[in-house]
Amino acid sequence: GQQLNQSPQSMFIQEGEDVSMNCTSSSIFNTWLWYKQDPGEGPVLLIALYKAGELTSNGRLTAQFGITRKDSFLNISASIPSDVGIYFCAGQPLRVSYDKVIFGPGTSLSVIP
Amino acid sequence: NAGVTQTPKFQVLKTGQSMTLQCAQDMNHNSMYWYRQDPGMGLRLIYYSASEGTTDKGEVPNGYNVSRLNKREFSLRLESAAPSQTSVYFCASSEGWGSDNEQFFGPGTRLTVL
């Protein structure tokens, strides 16, 4: 079946550093979603992208919908300790069918104060 | 406003036992979902209910059943638990059906099957 790959799998950074992570697929997606999961909690939607090339920001977070429609990127600027968690990308090959949502395995982020 | 609530938070079962995971949302959402999360893997959809009165299979429905009890509640039942069902289970809800509708997740139920 379809799979999403996320890299890196985990990362340890110093507080204040910028972070970049990406998500790739062998298939074309119409929607890219980025979620964050805090320890012991459910995922929370950070950013949704709907068009190839789209660049969207949410505070210190910026995400881009790759022009090939097979990848997406998430950047976090000036990291802080509360950025710790697992970041998931999710892609949807169809705009109206959630039964086609594919989630990536996640990137685990640790921030060293 | 509690959002999406799940009970229990933790559960240990023996192989062959049955149990029901409960989920409720107070946001008047139409659509609800059940996912499982396994180490190193993304969330996988078990079942979903696009609207009250309807349920459909997701990616990994085998060994599970669901009931959309009313607009607020969506339960997941394991009839005969197996070790392969050891996982963290998340319930989610959204206002409508489709990619334009943000899903809100509950805190999860951590299930171990011995």
mmCIF file of N, CA, C and O in Angstrom, chain B residues 53-114:
data_model
loop_
_atom_site.group_PDB
_atom_site.id
_atom_site.type_symbol
_atom_site.label_atom_id
_atom_site.label_comp_id
_atom_site.label_asym_id
_atom_site.label_seq_id
_atom_site.Cartn_x
_atom_site.Cartn_y
_atom_site.Cartn_z
ATOM 1 N N GLY B 53 -25.386 7.425 12.345
ATOM 2 C CA GLY B 53 -26.153 6.385 11.658
ATOM 3 C C GLY B 53 -25.374 5.637 10.604
ATOM 4 O O GLY B 53 -25.874 4.667 10.040
ATOM 5 N N THR B 54 -24.147 6.066 10.332
ATOM 6 C CA THR B 54 -23.331 5.364 9.332
ATOM 7 C C THR B 54 -21.976 5.005 9.918
ATOM 8 O O THR B 54 -21.411 5.762 10.703
ATOM 9 N N THR B 55 -21.462 3.848 9.543
ATOM 10 C CA THR B 55 -20.095 3.455 9.881
ATOM 11 C C THR B 55 -19.476 2.749 8.697
ATOM 12 O O THR B 55 -20.190 2.090 7.917
ATOM 13 N N ASP B 56 -18.157 2.894 8.553
ATOM 14 C CA ASP B 56 -17.458 2.263 7.433
ATOM 15 C C ASP B 56 -16.091 1.786 7.875
ATOM 16 O O ASP B 56 -15.495 2.348 8.812
ATOM 17 N N LYS B 57 -15.593 0.768 7.174
ATOM 18 C CA LYS B 57 -14.281 0.224 7.486
ATOM 19 C C LYS B 57 -13.192 1.152 6.980
ATOM 20 O O LYS B 57 -13.307 1.759 5.922
ATOM 21 N N GLY B 58 -12.122 1.197 7.770
ATOM 22 C CA GLY B 58 -10.939 1.910 7.362
ATOM 23 C C GLY B 58 -9.892 0.960 6.846
ATOM 24 O O GLY B 58 -10.208 -0.062 6.220
ATOM 25 N N GLU B 59 -8.644 1.251 7.153
ATOM 26 C CA GLU B 59 -7.522 0.474 6.622
ATOM 27 C C GLU B 59 -7.342 -0.866 7.335
ATOM 28 O O GLU B 59 -6.976 -1.862 6.703
ATOM 29 N N VAL B 60 -7.606 -0.910 8.658
ATOM 30 C CA VAL B 60 -7.317 -2.129 9.434
ATOM 31 C C VAL B 60 -8.514 -2.524 10.316
ATOM 32 O O VAL B 60 -8.421 -2.510 11.543
ATOM 33 N N PRO B 61 -9.640 -2.916 9.754
ATOM 34 C CA PRO B 61 -10.842 -3.174 10.544
ATOM 35 C C PRO B 61 -10.948 -4.556 11.179
ATOM 36 O O PRO B 61 -11.775 -4.773 12.074
ATOM 37 N N ASN B 62 -10.122 -5.508 10.720
ATOM 38 C CA ASN B 62 -10.276 -6.887 11.177
ATOM 39 C C ASN B 62 -10.068 -7.015 12.679
ATOM 40 O O ASN B 62 -9.076 -6.541 13.226
ATOM 41 N N GLY B 63 -11.017 -7.696 13.343
ATOM 42 C CA GLY B 63 -10.930 -7.916 14.787
ATOM 43 C C GLY B 63 -11.635 -6.854 15.608
ATOM 44 O O GLY B 63 -11.625 -6.925 16.839
ATOM 45 N N TYR B 64 -12.243 -5.868 14.922
ATOM 46 C CA TYR B 64 -12.912 -4.759 15.598
ATOM 47 C C TYR B 64 -14.338 -4.597 15.083
ATOM 48 O O TYR B 64 -14.653 -4.935 13.951
ATOM 49 N N ASN B 65 -15.178 -4.031 15.954
ATOM 50 C CA ASN B 65 -16.489 -3.571 15.552
ATOM 51 C C ASN B 65 -16.730 -2.204 16.180
ATOM 52 O O ASN B 65 -16.106 -1.873 17.199
ATOM 53 N N VAL B 66 -17.611 -1.424 15.578
ATOM 54 C CA VAL B 66 -17.894 -0.097 16.111
ATOM 55 C C VAL B 66 -19.399 0.114 16.212
ATOM 56 O O VAL B 66 -20.179 -0.551 15.538
ATOM 57 N N SER B 67 -19.744 1.088 17.051
ATOM 58 C CA SER B 67 -21.141 1.514 17.167
ATOM 59 C C SER B 67 -21.171 3.027 17.306
ATOM 60 O O SER B 67 -20.493 3.580 18.176
ATOM 61 N N ARG B 68 -21.921 3.679 16.406
ATOM 62 C CA ARG B 68 -22.165 5.125 16.579
ATOM 63 C C ARG B 68 -23.465 5.217 17.366
ATOM 64 O O ARG B 68 -24.556 5.160 16.814
ATOM 65 N N LEU B 69 -23.318 5.346 18.666
ATOM 66 C CA LEU B 69 -24.457 5.260 19.580
ATOM 67 C C LEU B 69 -25.409 6.432 19.408
ATOM 68 O O LEU B 69 -26.631 6.283 19.515
ATOM 69 N N ASN B 70 -24.852 7.581 19.175
ATOM 70 C CA ASN B 70 -25.602 8.816 18.924
ATOM 71 C C ASN B 70 -24.599 9.794 18.326
ATOM 72 O O ASN B 70 -23.468 9.411 18.014
ATOM 73 N N LYS B 71 -24.974 11.056 18.190
ATOM 74 C CA LYS B 71 -24.058 11.992 17.548
ATOM 75 C C LYS B 71 -22.794 12.183 18.378
ATOM 76 O O LYS B 71 -21.717 12.411 17.844
ATOM 77 N N ARG B 72 -22.877 12.053 19.679
ATOM 78 C CA ARG B 72 -21.754 12.322 20.568
ATOM 79 C C ARG B 72 -20.805 11.150 20.721
ATOM 80 O O ARG B 72 -19.618 11.332 20.944
ATOM 81 N N GLU B 73 -21.326 9.926 20.650
ATOM 82 C CA GLU B 73 -20.551 8.772 21.094
ATOM 83 C C GLU B 73 -20.268 7.770 19.976
ATOM 84 O O GLU B 73 -21.160 7.437 19.173
ATOM 85 N N PHE B 74 -19.036 7.259 19.997
ATOM 86 C CA PHE B 74 -18.588 6.301 18.987
ATOM 87 C C PHE B 74 -17.707 5.292 19.712
ATOM 88 O O PHE B 74 -16.615 5.636 20.164
ATOM 89 N N SER B 75 -18.160 4.049 19.836
ATOM 90 C CA SER B 75 -17.416 3.062 20.616
ATOM 91 C C SER B 75 -16.737 2.045 19.702
ATOM 92 O O SER B 75 -17.183 1.778 18.577
ATOM 93 N N LEU B 76 -15.652 1.497 20.201
ATOM 94 C CA LEU B 76 -14.866 0.484 19.474
ATOM 95 C C LEU B 76 -14.838 -0.781 20.315
ATOM 96 O O LEU B 76 -14.463 -0.736 21.489
ATOM 97 N N ARG B 77 -15.205 -1.910 19.737
ATOM 98 C CA ARG B 77 -15.266 -3.158 20.490
ATOM 99 C C ARG B 77 -14.289 -4.182 19.944
ATOM 100 O O ARG B 77 -14.196 -4.370 18.715
ATOM 101 N N LEU B 78 -13.564 -4.809 20.855
ATOM 102 C CA LEU B 78 -12.719 -5.950 20.543
ATOM 103 C C LEU B 78 -13.436 -7.177 21.080
ATOM 104 O O LEU B 78 -13.592 -7.320 22.296
ATOM 105 N N GLU B 79 -13.891 -8.049 20.212
ATOM 106 C CA GLU B 79 -14.675 -9.207 20.638
ATOM 107 C C GLU B 79 -13.805 -10.288 21.271
ATOM 108 O O GLU B 79 -14.203 -10.919 22.232
ATOM 109 N N SER B 80 -12.640 -10.501 20.726
ATOM 110 C CA SER B 80 -11.740 -11.536 21.229
ATOM 111 C C SER B 80 -10.319 -11.026 21.042
ATOM 112 O O SER B 80 -9.721 -11.195 19.977
ATOM 113 N N ALA B 81 -9.814 -10.368 22.085
ATOM 114 C CA ALA B 81 -8.545 -9.661 21.958
ATOM 115 C C ALA B 81 -7.378 -10.589 21.639
ATOM 116 O O ALA B 81 -7.306 -11.723 22.149
ATOM 117 N N ALA B 82 -6.465 -10.075 20.819
ATOM 118 C CA ALA B 82 -5.250 -10.809 20.449
ATOM 119 C C ALA B 82 -4.043 -9.928 20.740
ATOM 120 O O ALA B 82 -4.155 -8.693 20.734
ATOM 121 N N PRO B 83 -2.872 -10.554 21.001
ATOM 122 C CA PRO B 83 -1.663 -9.756 21.275
ATOM 123 C C PRO B 83 -1.366 -8.727 20.180
ATOM 124 O O PRO B 83 -0.818 -7.654 20.478
ATOM 125 N N SER B 84 -1.738 -9.028 18.936
ATOM 126 C CA SER B 84 -1.485 -8.088 17.838
ATOM 127 C C SER B 84 -2.313 -6.801 17.965
ATOM 128 O O SER B 84 -2.064 -5.828 17.247
ATOM 129 N N GLN B 85 -3.278 -6.808 18.858
ATOM 130 C CA GLN B 85 -4.093 -5.614 19.073
ATOM 131 C C GLN B 85 -3.550 -4.728 20.199
ATOM 132 O O GLN B 85 -4.158 -3.709 20.519
ATOM 133 N N THR B 86 -2.411 -5.107 20.742
ATOM 134 C CA THR B 86 -1.706 -4.237 21.677
ATOM 135 C C THR B 86 -1.316 -2.971 20.931
ATOM 136 O O THR B 86 -0.615 -3.033 19.916
ATOM 137 N N SER B 87 -1.769 -1.830 21.410
ATOM 138 C CA SER B 87 -1.572 -0.590 20.676
ATOM 139 C C SER B 87 -2.104 0.580 21.505
ATOM 140 O O SER B 87 -2.667 0.391 22.583
ATOM 141 N N VAL B 88 -1.914 1.769 20.964
ATOM 142 C CA VAL B 88 -2.578 2.945 21.520
ATOM 143 C C VAL B 88 -3.702 3.316 20.564
ATOM 144 O O VAL B 88 -3.476 3.458 19.363
ATOM 145 N N TYR B 89 -4.897 3.456 21.092
ATOM 146 C CA TYR B 89 -6.076 3.722 20.279
ATOM 147 C C TYR B 89 -6.525 5.167 20.471
ATOM 148 O O TYR B 89 -6.691 5.640 21.597
ATOM 149 N N PHE B 90 -6.710 5.852 19.345
ATOM 150 C CA PHE B 90 -7.156 7.229 19.369
ATOM 151 C C PHE B 90 -8.502 7.360 18.676
ATOM 152 O O PHE B 90 -8.714 6.829 17.589
ATOM 153 N N CYS B 91 -9.367 8.116 19.334
ATOM 154 C CA CYS B 91 -10.634 8.518 18.741
ATOM 155 C C CYS B 91 -10.481 9.960 18.265
ATOM 156 O O CYS B 91 -9.738 10.744 18.874
ATOM 157 N N ALA B 92 -11.131 10.300 17.174
ATOM 158 C CA ALA B 92 -11.085 11.671 16.655
ATOM 159 C C ALA B 92 -12.460 12.056 16.139
ATOM 160 O O ALA B 92 -13.292 11.190 15.844
ATOM 161 N N SER B 93 -12.678 13.352 16.027
ATOM 162 C CA SER B 93 -13.937 13.829 15.450
ATOM 163 C C SER B 93 -13.664 15.060 14.599
ATOM 164 O O SER B 93 -12.645 15.742 14.770
ATOM 165 N N SER B 94 -14.559 15.314 13.661
ATOM 166 C CA SER B 94 -14.477 16.513 12.837
ATOM 167 C C SER B 94 -15.880 17.008 12.532
ATOM 168 O O SER B 94 -16.835 16.232 12.527
ATOM 169 N N GLU B 95 -15.960 18.300 12.239
ATOM 170 C CA GLU B 95 -17.275 18.909 12.023
ATOM 171 C C GLU B 95 -17.973 18.276 10.826
ATOM 172 O O GLU B 95 -19.150 17.958 10.856
ATOM 173 N N GLY B 96 -17.225 18.093 9.765
ATOM 174 C CA GLY B 96 -17.802 17.510 8.569
ATOM 175 C C GLY B 96 -16.867 16.482 7.974
ATOM 176 O O GLY B 96 -15.830 16.134 8.549
ATOM 177 N N TRP B 97 -17.237 16.029 6.829
ATOM 178 C CA TRP B 97 -16.480 14.983 6.142
ATOM 179 C C TRP B 97 -15.658 15.626 5.036
ATOM 180 O O TRP B 97 -16.150 16.438 4.286
ATOM 181 N N GLY B 98 -14.387 15.279 4.962
ATOM 182 C CA GLY B 98 -13.557 15.821 3.902
ATOM 183 C C GLY B 98 -12.312 16.490 4.441
ATOM 184 O O GLY B 98 -12.204 16.805 5.630
ATOM 185 N N SER B 99 -11.358 16.723 3.557
ATOM 186 C CA SER B 99 -10.038 17.187 3.971
ATOM 187 C C SER B 99 -10.045 18.613 4.511
ATOM 188 O O SER B 99 -9.085 19.038 5.143
ATOM 189 N N ASP B 100 -11.095 19.370 4.277
ATOM 190 C CA ASP B 100 -11.158 20.732 4.787
ATOM 191 C C ASP B 100 -11.577 20.792 6.247
ATOM 192 O O ASP B 100 -11.653 21.872 6.829
ATOM 193 N N ASN B 101 -11.878 19.639 6.829
ATOM 194 C CA ASN B 101 -12.364 19.594 8.204
ATOM 195 C C ASN B 101 -11.301 19.064 9.139
ATOM 196 O O ASN B 101 -10.890 17.906 9.025
ATOM 197 N N GLU B 102 -10.873 19.890 10.073
ATOM 198 C CA GLU B 102 -9.829 19.494 11.020
ATOM 199 C C GLU B 102 -10.335 18.392 11.928
ATOM 200 O O GLU B 102 -11.444 18.473 12.468
ATOM 201 N N GLN B 103 -9.489 17.385 12.136
ATOM 202 C CA GLN B 103 -9.809 16.315 13.079
ATOM 203 C C GLN B 103 -9.249 16.680 14.446
ATOM 204 O O GLN B 103 -8.114 17.128 14.564
ATOM 205 N N PHE B 104 -10.058 16.456 15.469
ATOM 206 C CA PHE B 104 -9.648 16.677 16.858
ATOM 207 C C PHE B 104 -9.521 15.311 17.524
ATOM 208 O O PHE B 104 -10.461 14.513 17.481
ATOM 209 N N PHE B 105 -8.376 15.064 18.136
ATOM 210 C CA PHE B 105 -8.092 13.758 18.706
ATOM 211 C C PHE B 105 -8.288 13.742 20.216
ATOM 212 O O PHE B 105 -8.032 14.740 20.906
ATOM 213 N N GLY B 106 -8.698 12.585 20.728
ATOM 214 C CA GLY B 106 -8.722 12.353 22.160
ATOM 215 C C GLY B 106 -7.333 12.010 22.677
ATOM 216 O O GLY B 106 -6.384 11.895 21.896
ATOM 217 N N PRO B 107 -7.197 11.805 24.001
ATOM 218 C CA PRO B 107 -5.881 11.550 24.595
ATOM 219 C C PRO B 107 -5.381 10.122 24.412
ATOM 220 O O PRO B 107 -4.231 9.830 24.724
ATOM 221 N N GLY B 108 -6.224 9.220 23.935
ATOM 222 C CA GLY B 108 -5.778 7.858 23.663
ATOM 223 C C GLY B 108 -6.095 6.868 24.773
ATOM 224 O O GLY B 108 -6.243 7.232 25.943
ATOM 225 N N THR B 109 -6.185 5.601 24.374
ATOM 226 C CA THR B 109 -6.315 4.466 25.300
ATOM 227 C C THR B 109 -5.158 3.525 25.024
ATOM 228 O O THR B 109 -4.980 3.082 23.886
ATOM 229 N N ARG B 110 -4.373 3.252 26.057
ATOM 230 C CA ARG B 110 -3.232 2.360 25.908
ATOM 231 C C ARG B 110 -3.638 0.952 26.292
ATOM 232 O O ARG B 110 -3.895 0.691 27.463
ATOM 233 N N LEU B 111 -3.683 0.061 25.309
ATOM 234 C CA LEU B 111 -4.173 -1.302 25.500
ATOM 235 C C LEU B 111 -3.041 -2.298 25.353
ATOM 236 O O LEU B 111 -2.288 -2.254 24.374
ATOM 237 N N THR B 112 -2.927 -3.187 26.317
ATOM 238 C CA THR B 112 -1.980 -4.290 26.253
ATOM 239 C C THR B 112 -2.757 -5.597 26.312
ATOM 240 O O THR B 112 -3.593 -5.778 27.206
ATOM 241 N N VAL B 113 -2.478 -6.489 25.370
ATOM 242 C CA VAL B 113 -3.116 -7.800 25.352
ATOM 243 C C VAL B 113 -2.036 -8.852 25.598
ATOM 244 O O VAL B 113 -1.077 -8.958 24.832
ATOM 245 N N LEU B 114 -2.214 -9.596 26.687
ATOM 246 C CA LEU B 114 -1.202 -10.584 27.072
ATOM 247 C C LEU B 114 -1.510 -11.964 26.499
ATOM 248 O O LEU B 114 -2.675 -12.289 26.252
#
